[in-house]
CSV table of C-alpha atoms and ligand atoms in Angstrom, one decimal:
chain,number,residue,atom,x,y,z
A,1182,MET,CA,0.0,0.0,0.0
A,1183,GLN,CA,1.2,3.5,-0.8
A,1184,LYS,CA,2.3,5.7,2.0
A,1185,LEU,CA,-0.4,8.0,3.3
A,1186,ALA,CA,0.3,11.6,2.1
A,1187,PHE,CA,-0.3,14.8,4.1
A,1188,ASN,CA,-1.3,16.5,0.9
A,1189,ASP,CA,-1.5,14.2,-2.1
A,1190,LEU,CA,-0.6,16.3,-5.1
A,1191,GLY,CA,0.1,13.2,-7.1
A,1192,ALA,CA,-3.6,12.1,-6.7
A,1193,GLN,CA,-4.7,15.5,-8.1
A,1194,TYR,CA,-2.2,15.3,-11.0
A,1195,ARG,CA,-3.5,11.8,-12.0
A,1196,GLN,CA,-7.0,13.2,-12.1
A,1197,LEU,CA,-6.1,16.4,-14.2
A,1198,LYS,CA,-3.1,15.1,-16.1
A,1199,GLU,CA,-4.4,15.4,-19.6
A,1200,GLU,CA,-5.4,19.1,-19.2
A,1201,ILE,CA,-2.3,20.1,-17.2
A,1202,ASP,CA,0.1,18.4,-19.6
A,1203,ALA,CA,-1.6,20.0,-22.6
A,1204,GLY,CA,-1.5,23.4,-20.9
A,1205,ILE,CA,2.3,23.1,-20.2
A,1206,ALA,CA,3.0,21.8,-23.7
A,1207,GLY,CA,1.0,24.7,-25.2
A,1208,VAL,CA,3.0,27.3,-23.4
A,1209,ILE,CA,6.3,25.7,-24.4
A,1210,GLU,CA,5.2,25.4,-28.0
A,1211,SER,CA,4.2,29.1,-28.0
A,1212,SER,CA,7.4,30.2,-26.2
A,1213,HIS,CA,5.2,32.9,-24.6
A,1214,PHE,CA,6.7,32.3,-21.1
A,1215,ILE,CA,6.2,35.7,-19.7
A,1216,SER,CA,2.7,37.4,-19.7
A,1217,GLY,CA,1.2,34.9,-22.1
A,1218,PRO,CA,-2.5,34.9,-22.7
A,1219,GLN,CA,-3.1,32.2,-20.0
A,1220,VAL,CA,-2.1,34.8,-17.4
A,1221,GLU,CA,-4.9,37.2,-18.3
A,1222,GLN,CA,-7.4,34.4,-18.7
A,1223,LEU,CA,-6.5,33.1,-15.2
A,1224,GLU,CA,-6.9,36.6,-13.7
A,1225,GLN,CA,-10.3,37.1,-15.3
A,1226,GLU,CA,-11.5,33.7,-14.1
A,1227,LEU,CA,-10.1,34.2,-10.6
A,1228,ALA,CA,-11.7,37.7,-10.2
A,1229,ALA,CA,-15.1,36.2,-11.4
A,1230,TYR,CA,-14.7,33.2,-9.1
A,1231,VAL,CA,-14.1,35.2,-5.9
A,1232,GLY,CA,-16.5,38.1,-6.9
A,1233,ARG,CA,-14.0,40.9,-7.2
A,1234,LYS,CA,-13.6,43.5,-10.0
A,1235,TYR,CA,-9.8,43.0,-10.5
A,1236,CYS,CA,-7.2,40.3,-10.1
A,1237,VAL,CA,-3.4,40.9,-10.5
A,1238,SER,CA,-1.5,37.6,-10.6
A,1239,VAL,CA,2.0,37.8,-9.0
A,1240,GLY,CA,5.0,35.7,-8.3
A,1241,SER,CA,4.1,34.5,-4.8
A,1242,GLY,CA,1.7,35.0,-1.9
A,1243,THR,CA,4.4,37.1,-0.2
A,1244,ASP,CA,4.4,39.5,-3.2
A,1245,ALA,CA,0.6,39.5,-3.0
A,1246,LEU,CA,0.8,40.9,0.6
A,1247,LEU,CA,3.8,43.2,0.0
A,1248,MET,CA,2.5,45.0,-3.1
A,1249,PRO,CA,-0.7,46.4,-1.5
A,1250,LEU,CA,1.4,47.9,1.3
A,1251,MET,CA,3.7,49.5,-1.3
A,1252,ALA,CA,0.6,50.8,-3.2
A,1253,GLU,CA,-0.6,52.4,0.0
A,1254,LYS,CA,2.9,53.9,0.7
A,1255,ILE,CA,3.1,52.3,4.1
A,1256,GLY,CA,6.5,52.7,5.6
A,1257,SER,CA,8.6,54.0,8.4
A,1258,GLY,CA,6.7,55.1,11.5
A,1259,ASP,CA,3.5,53.2,10.4
A,1260,ALA,CA,1.9,50.4,12.5
A,1261,VAL,CA,0.3,47.5,10.7
A,1262,PHE,CA,-1.6,45.1,12.9
A,1263,VAL,CA,-1.2,41.4,12.3
A,1264,PRO,CA,-1.9,38.2,14.2
A,1265,ALA,CA,1.0,36.5,16.0
A,1266,PHE,CA,-0.3,33.1,15.1
A,1267,THR,CA,0.3,32.8,11.4
A,1268,PHE,CA,3.0,32.2,8.8
A,1269,PHE,CA,5.9,34.5,9.0
A,1270,ALA,CA,5.2,36.3,5.6
A,1271,THR,CA,2.2,38.1,7.1
A,1272,ALA,CA,4.4,40.2,9.3
A,1273,GLU,CA,7.6,40.1,7.2
A,1274,VAL,CA,6.0,42.2,4.4
A,1275,VAL,CA,5.2,44.9,6.9
A,1276,SER,CA,8.9,45.0,8.0
A,1277,LEU,CA,10.1,44.9,4.4
A,1278,CYS,CA,8.2,48.1,3.8
A,1279,GLY,CA,10.0,49.7,6.8
A,1280,ALA,CA,6.8,49.8,8.8
A,1281,THR,CA,6.3,48.0,12.2
A,1282,PRO,CA,4.1,45.0,12.8
A,1283,VAL,CA,2.0,45.2,15.9
A,1284,PHE,CA,1.1,41.7,17.0
A,1285,CYS,CA,-2.4,40.7,18.1
A,1286,ASP,CA,-3.7,37.7,19.9
A,1287,SER,CA,-5.9,35.0,18.4
A,1288,ASP,CA,-9.5,33.9,19.0
A,1289,PRO,CA,-9.2,30.7,21.0
A,1290,ASP,CA,-12.0,29.0,19.0
A,1291,THR,CA,-11.3,29.9,15.4
A,1292,PHE,CA,-7.6,30.6,15.8
A,1293,ASN,CA,-8.1,33.8,13.7
A,1294,LEU,CA,-7.2,37.4,14.6
A,1295,SER,CA,-9.2,38.4,17.7
A,1296,PRO,CA,-11.2,41.6,17.1
A,1297,GLU,CA,-10.9,42.4,20.9
A,1298,SER,CA,-7.2,42.0,20.9
A,1299,LEU,CA,-6.9,44.1,17.7
A,1300,GLU,CA,-8.8,47.0,19.4
A,1301,THR,CA,-6.6,46.7,22.5
A,1302,GLN,CA,-3.4,46.9,20.4
A,1303,ILE,CA,-4.7,49.8,18.4
A,1304,GLU,CA,-5.5,51.7,21.6
A,1305,LYS,CA,-2.1,50.8,23.1
A,1306,THR,CA,-0.3,52.0,20.0
A,1307,LEU,CA,-2.3,55.3,19.9
A,1308,ALA,CA,-1.5,55.8,23.6
A,1309,ALA,CA,2.2,55.1,23.2
A,1310,GLY,CA,2.2,57.8,20.4
A,1311,LYS,CA,5.3,56.4,18.5
A,1312,LEU,CA,3.6,54.7,15.6
A,1313,LYS,CA,0.8,55.8,13.3
A,1314,PRO,CA,-1.8,53.0,13.0
A,1315,LYS,CA,-2.3,52.5,9.2
A,1316,ALA,CA,-3.5,49.0,8.3
A,1317,VAL,CA,-4.6,45.5,9.5
A,1318,ILE,CA,-3.7,42.3,7.8
A,1319,ALA,CA,-6.1,39.5,8.9
A,1320,VAL,CA,-5.4,35.9,8.0
A,1321,ASP,CA,-7.9,33.2,6.9
A,1322,LEU,CA,-6.1,30.6,9.0
A,1323,PHE,CA,-6.4,27.0,7.9
A,1324,GLY,CA,-9.1,27.9,5.5
A,1325,GLN,CA,-11.6,29.8,7.6
A,1326,PRO,CA,-12.1,33.5,6.8
A,1327,ALA,CA,-11.2,35.9,9.6
A,1328,ASP,CA,-14.1,37.7,11.2
A,1329,PHE,CA,-14.2,40.4,8.5
A,1330,PRO,CA,-17.6,41.9,9.5
A,1331,ALA,CA,-16.2,42.7,13.0
A,1332,LEU,CA,-12.7,43.7,11.8
A,1333,GLN,CA,-14.1,46.0,9.1
A,1334,LYS,CA,-16.1,47.9,11.8
A,1335,ILE,CA,-13.0,48.4,13.9
A,1336,CYS,CA,-11.0,49.5,10.8
A,1337,ASP,CA,-13.7,52.0,9.8
A,1338,ARG,CA,-13.8,53.4,13.3
A,1339,TYR,CA,-10.0,54.0,13.4
A,1340,GLY,CA,-9.6,54.9,9.7
A,1341,LEU,CA,-7.4,51.8,9.0
A,1342,ILE,CA,-7.0,49.9,5.7
A,1343,LEU,CA,-8.1,46.3,6.0
A,1344,MET,CA,-6.3,43.6,4.0
A,1345,GLU,CA,-7.1,39.9,3.8
A,1346,ASP,CA,-4.2,37.4,3.8
A,1347,ALA,CA,-6.1,34.7,2.0
A,1348,ALA,CA,-3.0,32.6,1.3
A,1349,GLN,CA,-4.8,29.7,3.1
A,1350,GLY,CA,-8.3,31.1,2.6
A,1351,PHE,CA,-9.2,30.2,-1.0
A,1352,GLY,CA,-12.3,28.1,-0.8
A,1353,GLY,CA,-13.7,29.7,2.4
A,1354,ALA,CA,-16.6,32.1,2.6
A,1355,ILE,CA,-18.8,34.2,4.9
A,1356,GLY,CA,-22.3,33.7,3.8
A,1357,GLU,CA,-22.3,34.1,0.0
A,1358,LYS,CA,-19.1,36.2,0.0
A,1359,LYS,CA,-16.1,34.2,-0.9
A,1360,ALA,CA,-12.6,34.5,0.6
A,1361,CYS,CA,-10.4,36.9,-1.4
A,1362,SER,CA,-13.4,39.4,-1.5
A,1363,PHE,CA,-12.8,41.0,2.0
A,1364,GLY,CA,-11.0,44.2,2.8
A,1365,LYS,CA,-9.6,46.8,0.4
A,1366,TYR,CA,-7.1,44.2,-0.9
A,1367,ALA,CA,-6.9,40.4,-0.6
A,1368,GLY,CA,-3.7,38.4,-1.4
A,1369,THR,CA,-3.6,34.7,-1.9
A,1370,SER,CA,-0.8,32.2,-2.6
A,1371,PHE,CA,-0.5,29.4,-5.2
A,1372,PHE,CA,2.4,27.7,-3.3
A,1373,PRO,CA,1.9,24.0,-4.2
A,1374,ALA,CA,0.6,23.0,-0.7
A,1375,LYS,CA,-2.2,25.6,-0.6
A,1376,ALA,CA,-5.8,24.7,-1.5
A,1377,LEU,CA,-5.3,26.1,-5.0
A,1378,GLY,CA,-1.6,25.6,-5.8
A,1379,CYS,CA,0.6,25.7,-8.9
A,1380,TYR,CA,3.8,23.8,-9.6
A,1381,GLY,CA,6.1,26.4,-8.1
A,1382,ASP,CA,5.6,29.8,-6.6
A,1383,GLY,CA,2.7,32.1,-7.4
A,1384,GLY,CA,0.0,34.3,-6.0
A,1385,ALA,CA,-2.7,36.9,-6.7
A,1386,ILE,CA,-4.0,40.2,-5.4
A,1387,PHE,CA,-7.7,41.1,-5.6
A,1388,THR,CA,-9.2,44.6,-5.4
A,1389,ASP,CA,-12.3,46.5,-6.6
A,1390,ASP,CA,-10.8,49.9,-7.2
A,1391,GLU,CA,-9.5,50.6,-10.7
A,1392,GLN,CA,-6.9,53.0,-9.6
A,1393,ASP,CA,-5.4,50.6,-7.1
A,1394,TYR,CA,-5.5,47.9,-9.8
A,1395,ARG,CA,-3.5,50.1,-12.3
A,1396,LEU,CA,-1.0,50.9,-9.5
A,1397,LEU,CA,-0.5,47.2,-8.7
A,1398,LEU,CA,0.1,46.5,-12.4
A,1399,SER,CA,2.9,49.1,-12.4
A,1400,LEU,CA,4.4,47.8,-9.2
A,1401,ARG,CA,4.4,44.2,-10.6
A,1402,VAL,CA,6.8,45.3,-13.4
A,1403,HIS,CA,9.5,47.6,-12.0
A,1404,GLY,CA,7.1,50.6,-11.5
A,1405,LYS,CA,6.5,50.9,-15.2
A,1406,GLY,CA,4.7,53.9,-16.6
A,1407,SER,CA,3.0,54.0,-20.0
A,1408,PHE,CA,5.4,51.5,-21.4
A,1409,LYS,CA,7.9,49.0,-20.1
A,1410,TYR,CA,11.0,51.2,-20.3
A,1411,GLU,CA,9.4,54.2,-18.6
A,1412,ASN,CA,9.8,53.8,-14.8
A,1413,VAL,CA,7.7,56.1,-12.7
A,1414,ARG,CA,8.2,54.5,-9.3
A,1415,LEU,CA,10.1,51.6,-7.7
A,1416,GLY,CA,8.5,48.3,-8.1
A,1417,LEU,CA,9.3,44.6,-8.3
A,1418,ASN,CA,9.6,41.8,-10.8
A,1419,ALA,CA,6.6,39.9,-9.5
A,1420,ARG,CA,4.9,38.3,-12.5
A,1421,LEU,CA,3.3,34.9,-12.4
A,1422,ASP,CA,4.9,32.6,-15.1
A,1423,THR,CA,2.7,31.7,-18.0
A,1424,LEU,CA,3.4,28.0,-17.3
A,1425,GLN,CA,2.0,28.4,-13.8
A,1426,ALA,CA,-1.1,30.1,-15.1
A,1427,ALA,CA,-1.6,27.3,-17.6
A,1428,ILE,CA,-1.3,24.8,-14.7
A,1429,LEU,CA,-3.7,26.8,-12.5
A,1430,LEU,CA,-6.5,27.0,-15.0
A,1431,PRO,CA,-7.5,23.3,-15.0
A,1432,LYS,CA,-6.9,23.2,-11.2
A,1433,LEU,CA,-9.3,26.2,-10.8
A,1434,HIS,CA,-11.9,24.4,-12.9
A,1435,ALA,CA,-11.6,21.4,-10.6
A,1436,PHE,CA,-11.6,23.5,-7.4
A,1437,ASP,CA,-15.3,23.5,-6.4
A,1438,GLU,CA,-15.3,19.7,-6.5
A,1439,GLU,CA,-12.1,19.4,-4.5
A,1440,ASN,CA,-13.4,22.0,-2.0
A,1441,ALA,CA,-16.6,20.1,-1.5
A,1442,HIS,CA,-14.5,16.9,-1.0
A,1443,ARG,CA,-12.3,18.6,1.7
A,1444,ARG,CA,-15.5,19.8,3.5
A,1445,ARG,CA,-16.9,16.3,3.5
A,1446,ALA,CA,-13.6,14.9,4.7
A,1447,ALA,CA,-13.6,17.5,7.5
A,1448,ALA,CA,-17.1,16.5,8.5
A,1449,ARG,CA,-16.0,12.8,8.6
A,1450,TYR,CA,-13.0,13.6,10.7
A,1451,ALA,CA,-15.3,15.4,13.1
A,1452,GLU,CA,-17.7,12.5,13.3
A,1453,LEU,CA,-14.8,10.1,14.1
A,1454,LEU,CA,-12.8,12.3,16.4
A,1455,GLY,CA,-15.4,14.6,18.0
A,1456,ASP,CA,-15.7,12.5,21.2
A,1457,ARG,CA,-11.9,12.5,21.9
A,1458,PHE,CA,-10.6,15.8,20.4
A,1459,ARG,CA,-11.8,19.4,20.1
A,1460,VAL,CA,-12.5,19.5,16.4
A,1461,PRO,CA,-12.2,22.8,14.3
A,1462,VAL,CA,-14.8,25.4,15.2
A,1463,VAL,CA,-16.3,27.1,12.2
A,1464,LYS,CA,-18.3,30.3,13.1
A,1465,GLU,CA,-22.0,30.4,12.4
A,1466,GLY,CA,-22.5,31.7,8.8
A,1467,PHE,CA,-18.9,31.1,7.9
A,1468,SER,CA,-17.5,28.2,5.8
A,1469,SER,CA,-13.9,26.9,5.8
A,1470,GLY,CA,-12.1,25.6,2.7
A,1471,PHE,CA,-10.2,23.3,5.1
A,1472,GLY,CA,-6.9,23.8,3.5
A,1473,TYR,CA,-5.6,22.3,6.7
A,1474,TYR,CA,-7.4,20.2,9.3
A,1475,THR,CA,-6.1,21.3,12.6
A,1476,LEU,CA,-6.7,19.8,16.1
A,1477,LYS,CA,-5.6,21.0,19.5
A,1478,ALA,CA,-4.0,18.9,22.2
A,1479,GLU,CA,-4.4,19.8,25.9
A,1480,ASN,CA,-0.8,20.9,26.3
A,1481,LEU,CA,2.7,20.6,24.7
A,1482,LYS,CA,3.4,17.3,26.5
A,1483,GLU,CA,0.2,15.7,25.1
A,1484,ARG,CA,1.0,17.0,21.6
A,1485,THR,CA,4.5,15.6,21.7
A,1486,LYS,CA,3.0,12.2,22.6
A,1487,ILE,CA,0.4,12.4,19.8
A,1488,LEU,CA,3.0,13.4,17.2
A,1489,ASP,CA,5.3,10.6,18.3
A,1490,GLY,CA,2.5,8.1,18.1
A,1491,LEU,CA,1.3,9.2,14.7
A,1492,LYS,CA,4.9,9.1,13.4
A,1493,ALA,CA,5.2,5.5,14.7
A,1494,ALA,CA,2.0,4.6,12.9
A,1495,GLY,CA,3.2,6.1,9.6
A,1496,ILE,CA,0.7,8.9,9.7
A,1497,PRO,CA,2.1,12.3,8.5
A,1498,ALA,CA,1.1,15.2,10.8
A,1499,MET,CA,2.4,18.8,10.8
A,1500,VAL,CA,2.6,21.6,13.3
A,1501,TYR,CA,1.5,25.0,11.8
A,1502,TYR,CA,3.0,26.9,13.6
A,1503,PRO,CA,5.3,26.0,16.5
A,1504,LYS,CA,6.5,29.6,17.3
A,1505,PRO,CA,4.4,32.8,17.5
A,1506,LEU,CA,5.7,35.7,15.5
A,1507,HIS,CA,6.0,38.1,18.4
A,1508,LEU,CA,8.6,35.7,19.9
A,1509,GLN,CA,10.6,35.1,16.8
A,1510,LYS,CA,14.3,36.1,17.1
A,1511,VAL,CA,14.1,38.7,14.3
A,1512,TYR,CA,11.4,40.6,16.3
A,1513,GLU,CA,13.3,40.6,19.6
A,1514,PRO,CA,14.0,44.4,19.2
A,1515,LEU,CA,10.2,45.0,19.4
A,1516,GLY,CA,10.4,43.9,23.1
A,1517,TYR,CA,7.5,41.3,23.3
A,1518,ARG,CA,7.7,38.8,26.2
A,1519,PRO,CA,6.3,35.3,26.6
A,1520,GLY,CA,2.8,35.7,28.1
A,1521,ASP,CA,2.0,38.9,26.1
A,1522,LEU,CA,-0.3,37.1,23.7
A,1523,PRO,CA,-1.3,34.0,25.6
A,1524,ASN,CA,-3.8,32.5,23.1
A,1525,ALA,CA,-1.4,32.6,20.3
A,1526,GLU,CA,1.4,31.1,22.4
A,1527,HIS,CA,-0.9,28.3,23.7
A,1528,LEU,CA,-1.9,27.5,20.1
A,1529,CYS,CA,1.7,27.1,19.1
A,1530,ASP,CA,2.2,24.6,21.9
A,1531,THR,CA,-0.9,22.5,21.2
A,1532,VAL,CA,-2.0,22.5,17.5
A,1533,PHE,CA,-1.3,19.8,15.0
A,1534,SER,CA,-2.7,19.2,11.5
A,1535,LEU,CA,-3.8,15.9,9.9
A,1536,PRO,CA,-3.7,14.8,6.3
A,1537,MET,CA,-6.2,16.8,4.2
A,1538,HIS,CA,-6.6,17.3,0.5
A,1539,GLY,CA,-9.2,17.2,-2.3
A,1540,TYR,CA,-8.6,13.5,-3.0
A,1541,ILE,CA,-8.3,12.0,0.5
A,1542,THR,CA,-10.2,8.7,0.8
A,1543,GLU,CA,-12.6,7.3,3.4
A,1544,GLU,CA,-10.0,4.6,4.2
A,1545,GLU,CA,-7.3,7.1,4.7
A,1546,ILE,CA,-9.4,9.1,7.1
A,1547,ALA,CA,-10.3,6.0,9.0
A,1548,MET,CA,-6.6,5.0,9.2
A,1549,VAL,CA,-5.7,8.4,10.7
A,1550,CYS,CA,-8.5,8.3,13.2
A,1551,THR,CA,-7.8,4.7,14.3
A,1552,ALA,CA,-4.2,5.6,14.9
A,1553,LEU,CA,-5.2,8.7,16.8
A,1554,LYS,CA,-7.7,6.9,19.0
A,1555,ASN,CA,-5.3,4.0,19.7
A,1556,LEU,CA,-2.7,6.4,21.2
B,102,PLP,C1,1.8,30.6,2.5
B,102,PLP,C2,1.5,31.8,3.2
B,102,PLP,C3,2.0,33.1,2.8
B,102,PLP,C4,3.0,33.2,1.8
B,102,PLP,O1,2.8,32.7,0.5
B,102,PLP,P1,4.0,32.3,-0.4
B,102,PLP,O2,3.3,32.0,-1.7
B,102,PLP,O3,4.7,31.2,0.2
B,102,PLP,O4,4.9,33.5,-0.6
B,102,PLP,C5,1.5,34.2,3.5
B,102,PLP,N1,0.6,34.1,4.5
B,102,PLP,C6,0.1,32.9,4.9
B,102,PLP,C7,-0.9,32.8,6.0
B,102,PLP,C8,0.5,31.7,4.3
B,102,PLP,O5,0.0,30.5,4.7
């Protein structure tokens, strides 16, 4: 029997092989490797899919978060509020712009940015008077959208720009509104392990404002003006390869089915594990794309025991994320201490993610659950 995969990209490829191979071959035959027609087609389809006016495909999820900050001229002296429990890039882009990330705690149920903690951190920043609050980057962690209705109210009250880090969010929704449609800008990632992934690095930015859209197009190619060799600002080389766009198109067409499969798999996990573990909490009216299926142990000791047991049983499990961002070495100069953001710190000690993807089988889920229950 084949080894159980955490995220079985091979199973997806076997399903979509014909279209993916034809897409790749078509790009190579055309030699249109940069900005080929597949890139614009993908952007139009993505914008329509998530319900936004504009999509700008880019070279990575990190570019997709960095470029909106550049577009808003966020820089030195500005505060951008981010969760402490997320992937490093959410905060890194803030620092790359010269601004300062202000870390916020997580909701203990959804693991997403806590609106209460956000408000506390905004008030603290205003009281300290050193930094000017400018923006909030909220993350759709593990596939569930952050609480955008609550966050938008806070941002409106304080005059802050709200951005959605939807790198893990593609496939989630709040009511009828899909992930990537929240905030002034949303950025997603097509890193291979994400819910919608390509065969390398890639990402996309979504916005509804035509002027912001035009600015992002310029930032994507070295701050170009009316033509390629007129440079009116500093930008990046942040294009998505035509090959990756050609790979993403058939994957996007299969996405709804895979997303439904992940949701069914999550429901099955919950059925089998609900009496023993605290299974993911999805807020009323929200839906998760379940890019990751994440459980919580009681404490670090129990998690270590669970991870060791799963490893011995040949079940792949991952810890996203073992260290909160406010306690990362690079952010030592900001002066945070253990205990400052207790929910985020506790999550880092207790969470673990189980195999989950759009082709996981009933047998595989049963194997994982049996191994977990026998620990
Ligand atoms: C993956 C990820 C990113 C970065 O995306 P890349 O494509 O790897 O640059 C940013 N934020 C979150 C929450 C992520 O999971």
